[in-house]
């Protein structure tokens, strides 16, 4: 995205301010009486997270629908900056999602194919959509980005590599899933999702870049964009929005 990284000391100082900004202690109800029903228990793991395709037909929603914080996330499976985000700041979002404090709305782009060649992004997006059919999107998404660098070094995701990665997700492989990956069953979804990404760019028809993040409708940009790549600072942004 071309943003300059902030000095670590400055990030820590601002994070401390954000953490102190909330009025209610963690886990305490905002109900004035202090009562109300107990909060539902956290999800035990990624495999328990609810996931669904939104009514717009392109947004994949992962997490408790009632979560107070909504994170809109634009990603291309072949983007190295997204891979960095998934390995650094994104764990903070996963932890909040497991605690039912946040949910993520994914828009999957595939523009990297046009820039570096091949069709790996499109194939990966198609495979992720197929995984959603059996409630395995979040698990498969994690596996894909954990293995992005290795696959990109050999030219990007292929049908064979995507099926091999699917072996790491219990219960994902089946004749139906394999066929969807092999035949590009969801190519229309891939195209529509890319158009949704481009439309999010506003004045830039190429799209907002990846990763692009908005928390409760507010885009993370400027100096704060650098915070996406540091777990504690991103967690502070998320906590500030929740409070």
Tab-separated table of C-alpha atoms in Angstrom:
chain	number	residue	atom	x	y	z
A	1	UNK	CA	0.000	0.000	0.000
A	2	UNK	CA	3.075	2.269	0.149
A	3	UNK	CA	2.568	3.437	3.748
A	4	UNK	CA	5.607	4.265	5.889
A	5	UNK	CA	5.940	2.117	9.013
A	6	UNK	CA	5.705	3.992	12.308
A	7	UNK	CA	8.487	3.750	14.913
A	8	UNK	CA	7.722	1.024	17.453
A	9	UNK	CA	7.763	3.436	20.414
A	10	UNK	CA	5.124	5.636	18.817
A	11	UNK	CA	2.888	2.679	18.081
A	12	UNK	CA	3.114	1.450	21.675
A	13	UNK	CA	2.302	4.905	23.047
A	14	UNK	CA	-0.791	5.334	20.880
A	15	UNK	CA	-1.921	1.770	21.538
A	16	UNK	CA	-1.834	2.483	25.276
A	17	UNK	CA	-4.154	5.460	24.773
A	18	UNK	CA	-6.575	3.375	22.717
A	19	UNK	CA	-6.696	0.585	25.276
A	20	UNK	CA	-7.532	3.085	28.033
A	21	UNK	CA	-10.288	4.674	25.947
A	22	UNK	CA	-12.919	2.039	26.730
A	23	UNK	CA	-15.343	2.754	29.612
A	24	UNK	CA	-16.451	-0.780	30.434
A	25	UNK	CA	-14.048	-3.462	31.691
A	26	UNK	CA	-13.772	-6.497	29.459
A	27	UNK	CA	-16.628	-8.913	29.889
A	28	UNK	CA	-18.777	-6.425	31.859
A	29	UNK	CA	-22.281	-5.777	30.551
A	30	UNK	CA	-23.095	-2.253	29.395
A	31	UNK	CA	-26.570	-2.754	30.868
A	32	UNK	CA	-27.112	-0.024	33.515
A	33	UNK	CA	-28.441	-2.543	35.995
A	34	UNK	CA	-25.332	-4.649	35.633
A	35	UNK	CA	-27.567	-7.629	34.982
A	36	UNK	CA	-28.752	-9.315	31.829
A	37	UNK	CA	-28.149	-12.766	30.399
A	38	UNK	CA	-24.620	-14.156	30.664
A	39	UNK	CA	-22.480	-13.788	27.567
A	40	UNK	CA	-22.347	-16.892	25.327
A	41	UNK	CA	-19.202	-18.963	25.632
A	42	UNK	CA	-16.331	-18.524	23.204
A	43	UNK	CA	-15.867	-20.844	20.241
A	44	UNK	CA	-13.401	-23.621	20.969
A	45	UNK	CA	-11.680	-23.305	17.610
A	46	UNK	CA	-11.876	-21.991	14.059
A	47	UNK	CA	-13.803	-25.084	13.004
A	48	UNK	CA	-16.749	-23.959	15.185
A	49	UNK	CA	-17.084	-20.479	13.707
A	50	UNK	CA	-20.357	-19.727	11.902
A	51	UNK	CA	-19.843	-18.779	8.262
A	52	UNK	CA	-22.250	-17.857	5.510
A	53	UNK	CA	-22.601	-16.084	2.198
A	54	UNK	CA	-24.256	-12.693	2.652
A	55	UNK	CA	-27.320	-11.631	0.690
A	56	UNK	CA	-25.169	-9.659	-1.764
A	57	UNK	CA	-23.811	-12.954	-3.087
A	58	UNK	CA	-20.118	-12.032	-2.749
A	59	UNK	CA	-19.427	-11.317	0.933
A	60	UNK	CA	-18.358	-14.245	3.108
A	61	UNK	CA	-19.221	-13.603	6.767
A	62	UNK	CA	-17.308	-15.456	9.480
A	63	UNK	CA	-18.112	-15.195	13.183
A	64	UNK	CA	-21.014	-14.580	15.532
A	65	UNK	CA	-23.624	-12.518	13.627
A	66	UNK	CA	-24.314	-10.611	16.867
A	67	UNK	CA	-20.678	-9.567	17.386
A	68	UNK	CA	-20.306	-5.879	18.236
A	69	UNK	CA	-17.368	-5.299	15.890
A	70	UNK	CA	-17.548	-5.875	12.130
A	71	UNK	CA	-14.331	-6.009	10.141
A	72	UNK	CA	-14.566	-5.669	6.364
A	73	UNK	CA	-11.512	-7.294	4.806
A	74	UNK	CA	-10.423	-7.289	1.145
A	75	UNK	CA	-7.877	-9.957	0.226
A	76	UNK	CA	-6.277	-11.508	-2.840
A	77	UNK	CA	-4.926	-15.034	-2.185
A	78	UNK	CA	-1.718	-14.301	-4.132
A	79	UNK	CA	-0.908	-10.955	-2.544
A	80	UNK	CA	2.293	-11.137	-0.447
A	81	UNK	CA	1.177	-8.189	1.694
A	82	UNK	CA	-1.988	-10.099	2.611
A	83	UNK	CA	0.183	-13.075	3.533
A	84	UNK	CA	2.165	-10.779	5.833
A	85	UNK	CA	-1.035	-9.461	7.414
A	86	UNK	CA	-2.381	-12.979	7.978
A	87	UNK	CA	0.860	-13.944	9.742
A	88	UNK	CA	1.189	-10.811	11.895
A	89	UNK	CA	-1.909	-8.766	12.739
A	90	UNK	CA	-4.708	-11.128	11.720
A	91	UNK	CA	-4.285	-13.459	14.737
A	92	UNK	CA	-5.679	-10.625	16.887
A	93	UNK	CA	-8.829	-10.629	14.766
A	94	UNK	CA	-9.123	-14.418	14.966
A	95	UNK	CA	-8.881	-14.316	18.751
A	96	UNK	CA	-11.616	-11.689	19.002
A	97	UNK	CA	-13.746	-13.687	16.577
A	98	UNK	CA	-13.401	-16.804	18.712
A	99	UNK	CA	-14.459	-14.732	21.742
A	100	UNK	CA	-17.565	-13.578	19.784
A	101	UNK	CA	-16.371	-9.974	19.943
A	102	UNK	CA	-15.870	-9.551	16.183
A	103	UNK	CA	-16.989	-10.944	12.868
A	104	UNK	CA	-15.264	-10.612	9.510
A	105	UNK	CA	-16.817	-9.809	6.141
A	106	UNK	CA	-14.475	-11.080	3.430
A	107	UNK	CA	-14.397	-9.812	-0.135
A	108	UNK	CA	-12.037	-11.949	-2.215
A	109	UNK	CA	-10.171	-10.316	-5.084
A	110	UNK	CA	-8.259	-11.947	-7.940
A	111	UNK	CA	-6.478	-9.033	-9.643
A	112	UNK	CA	-3.012	-10.483	-8.987
A	113	UNK	CA	-3.485	-12.937	-11.839
A	114	UNK	CA	-3.551	-10.057	-14.329
A	115	UNK	CA	-0.455	-8.477	-12.790
A	116	UNK	CA	1.824	-11.487	-12.359
A	117	UNK	CA	0.267	-14.005	-14.775
A	118	UNK	CA	-1.553	-17.281	-14.337
A	119	UNK	CA	-4.943	-17.939	-12.781
A	120	UNK	CA	-3.973	-18.944	-9.234
A	121	UNK	CA	-5.970	-16.228	-7.478
A	122	UNK	CA	-9.124	-17.125	-9.377
A	123	UNK	CA	-8.658	-20.814	-8.639
A	124	UNK	CA	-8.045	-20.138	-4.946
A	125	UNK	CA	-11.117	-17.901	-4.652
A	126	UNK	CA	-13.205	-20.558	-6.394
A	127	UNK	CA	-11.895	-23.222	-3.997
A	128	UNK	CA	-12.609	-21.028	-0.968
A	129	UNK	CA	-16.184	-20.572	-2.165
A	130	UNK	CA	-16.498	-24.357	-2.512
A	131	UNK	CA	-15.201	-24.782	1.046
A	132	UNK	CA	-17.918	-22.420	2.276
A	133	UNK	CA	-20.532	-24.910	1.031
A	134	UNK	CA	-19.464	-27.368	3.725
A	135	UNK	CA	-18.687	-24.836	6.456
A	136	UNK	CA	-14.915	-25.093	6.036
A	137	UNK	CA	-14.112	-21.630	4.664
A	138	UNK	CA	-12.302	-20.300	7.737
A	139	UNK	CA	-10.192	-23.433	8.152
A	140	UNK	CA	-9.263	-23.618	4.477
A	141	UNK	CA	-8.575	-19.882	4.322
A	142	UNK	CA	-6.016	-20.295	7.119
A	143	UNK	CA	-4.314	-23.202	5.337
A	144	UNK	CA	-4.144	-21.353	2.011
A	145	UNK	CA	-2.338	-18.353	3.481
A	146	UNK	CA	-0.037	-20.481	5.601
A	147	UNK	CA	1.166	-22.020	2.331
A	148	UNK	CA	0.971	-18.993	0.036
A	149	UNK	CA	4.699	-18.335	-0.320
A	150	UNK	CA	5.534	-21.925	-1.237
A	151	UNK	CA	2.818	-22.049	-3.889
A	152	UNK	CA	3.668	-18.630	-5.291
A	153	UNK	CA	7.285	-19.644	-5.773
A	154	UNK	CA	6.135	-22.313	-8.230
A	155	UNK	CA	3.757	-20.023	-10.105
A	156	UNK	CA	0.698	-19.766	-7.892
A	157	UNK	CA	-2.160	-22.022	-6.845
A	158	UNK	CA	-3.186	-24.845	-9.161
A	159	UNK	CA	-6.004	-27.364	-9.006
A	160	UNK	CA	-3.559	-29.976	-7.731
A	161	UNK	CA	-2.068	-27.737	-5.031
A	162	UNK	CA	-5.478	-26.564	-3.838
A	163	UNK	CA	-6.710	-30.141	-3.488
A	164	UNK	CA	-3.526	-31.107	-1.658
A	165	UNK	CA	-3.993	-28.219	0.768
A	166	UNK	CA	-7.602	-29.293	1.295
A	167	UNK	CA	-6.275	-32.555	2.736
A	168	UNK	CA	-5.162	-30.519	5.765
A	169	UNK	CA	-8.775	-29.605	6.590
A	170	UNK	CA	-10.641	-32.515	8.122
A	171	UNK	CA	-13.849	-33.312	6.259
A	172	UNK	CA	-13.266	-30.952	3.339
A	173	UNK	CA	-12.289	-33.341	0.558
A	174	UNK	CA	-15.185	-35.060	-1.208
A	175	UNK	CA	-16.262	-35.769	-4.771
A	176	UNK	CA	-18.419	-32.646	-4.679
A	177	UNK	CA	-15.660	-30.376	-3.410
A	178	UNK	CA	-13.036	-31.850	-5.713
A	179	UNK	CA	-15.335	-31.408	-8.698
A	180	UNK	CA	-16.061	-27.781	-7.767
A	181	UNK	CA	-12.329	-27.047	-7.575
A	182	UNK	CA	-11.477	-28.916	-10.775
A	183	UNK	CA	-14.264	-27.454	-12.929
A	184	UNK	CA	-14.150	-23.894	-11.514
A	185	UNK	CA	-17.779	-24.295	-10.496
A	186	UNK	CA	-17.857	-20.857	-8.884
A	187	UNK	CA	-16.198	-18.846	-11.650
A	188	UNK	CA	-19.217	-16.499	-11.691
A	189	UNK	CA	-18.673	-15.872	-7.977
A	190	UNK	CA	-14.994	-15.175	-8.652
A	191	UNK	CA	-15.906	-12.571	-11.285
A	192	UNK	CA	-18.605	-10.950	-9.153
A	193	UNK	CA	-16.347	-10.823	-6.105
A	194	UNK	CA	-13.602	-9.105	-8.100
A	195	UNK	CA	-16.122	-6.514	-9.327
A	196	UNK	CA	-17.228	-5.885	-5.745
A	197	UNK	CA	-13.584	-5.356	-4.807
A	198	UNK	CA	-13.078	-2.896	-7.676
A	199	UNK	CA	-16.216	-0.958	-6.723
A	200	UNK	CA	-14.810	-0.514	-3.206
A	201	UNK	CA	-11.950	1.529	-4.654
A	202	UNK	CA	-14.086	4.631	-5.023
A	203	UNK	CA	-12.239	6.930	-7.420
A	204	UNK	CA	-9.718	4.191	-8.191
A	205	UNK	CA	-11.346	1.606	-10.496
A	206	UNK	CA	-8.603	-0.877	-9.649
A	207	UNK	CA	-9.935	-1.318	-6.109
A	208	UNK	CA	-8.665	-0.312	-2.642
A	209	UNK	CA	-5.589	-2.564	-2.607
A	210	UNK	CA	-5.071	-5.629	-0.445
A	211	UNK	CA	-5.289	-6.025	2.375
A	212	UNK	CA	-7.815	-3.249	2.848
A	213	UNK	CA	-9.564	-3.136	6.212
A	214	UNK	CA	-12.525	-1.227	7.613
A	215	UNK	CA	-13.629	-1.557	11.247
A	216	UNK	CA	-17.300	-0.812	11.856
A	217	UNK	CA	-17.378	1.097	8.588
A	218	UNK	CA	-14.227	3.164	9.185
A	219	UNK	CA	-11.314	2.454	6.858
A	220	UNK	CA	-7.941	1.790	8.460
A	221	UNK	CA	-5.659	4.136	6.527
A	222	UNK	CA	-2.857	6.647	6.888
A	223	UNK	CA	-0.445	5.998	9.751
A	224	UNK	CA	-2.847	3.484	11.269
A	225	UNK	CA	-2.522	1.175	8.263
A	226	UNK	CA	0.857	0.057	9.591
A	227	UNK	CA	-0.855	-1.219	12.744
A	228	UNK	CA	-2.487	-4.020	10.768
A	229	UNK	CA	0.872	-5.774	10.692
A	230	UNK	CA	1.462	-5.846	14.446
A	231	UNK	CA	-0.778	-8.013	16.607
A	232	UNK	CA	-0.959	-5.802	19.705
A	233	UNK	CA	-1.611	-2.575	17.816
A	234	UNK	CA	-4.278	-4.141	15.614
A	235	UNK	CA	-5.890	-5.649	18.717
A	236	UNK	CA	-5.985	-2.156	20.238
A	237	UNK	CA	-7.773	-0.779	17.168
A	238	UNK	CA	-10.321	-3.579	17.362
A	239	UNK	CA	-10.836	-3.149	21.101
A	240	UNK	CA	-11.255	0.595	20.743
A	241	UNK	CA	-13.958	0.074	18.111
A	242	UNK	CA	-15.733	-2.493	20.289
A	243	UNK	CA	-15.772	-0.232	23.317
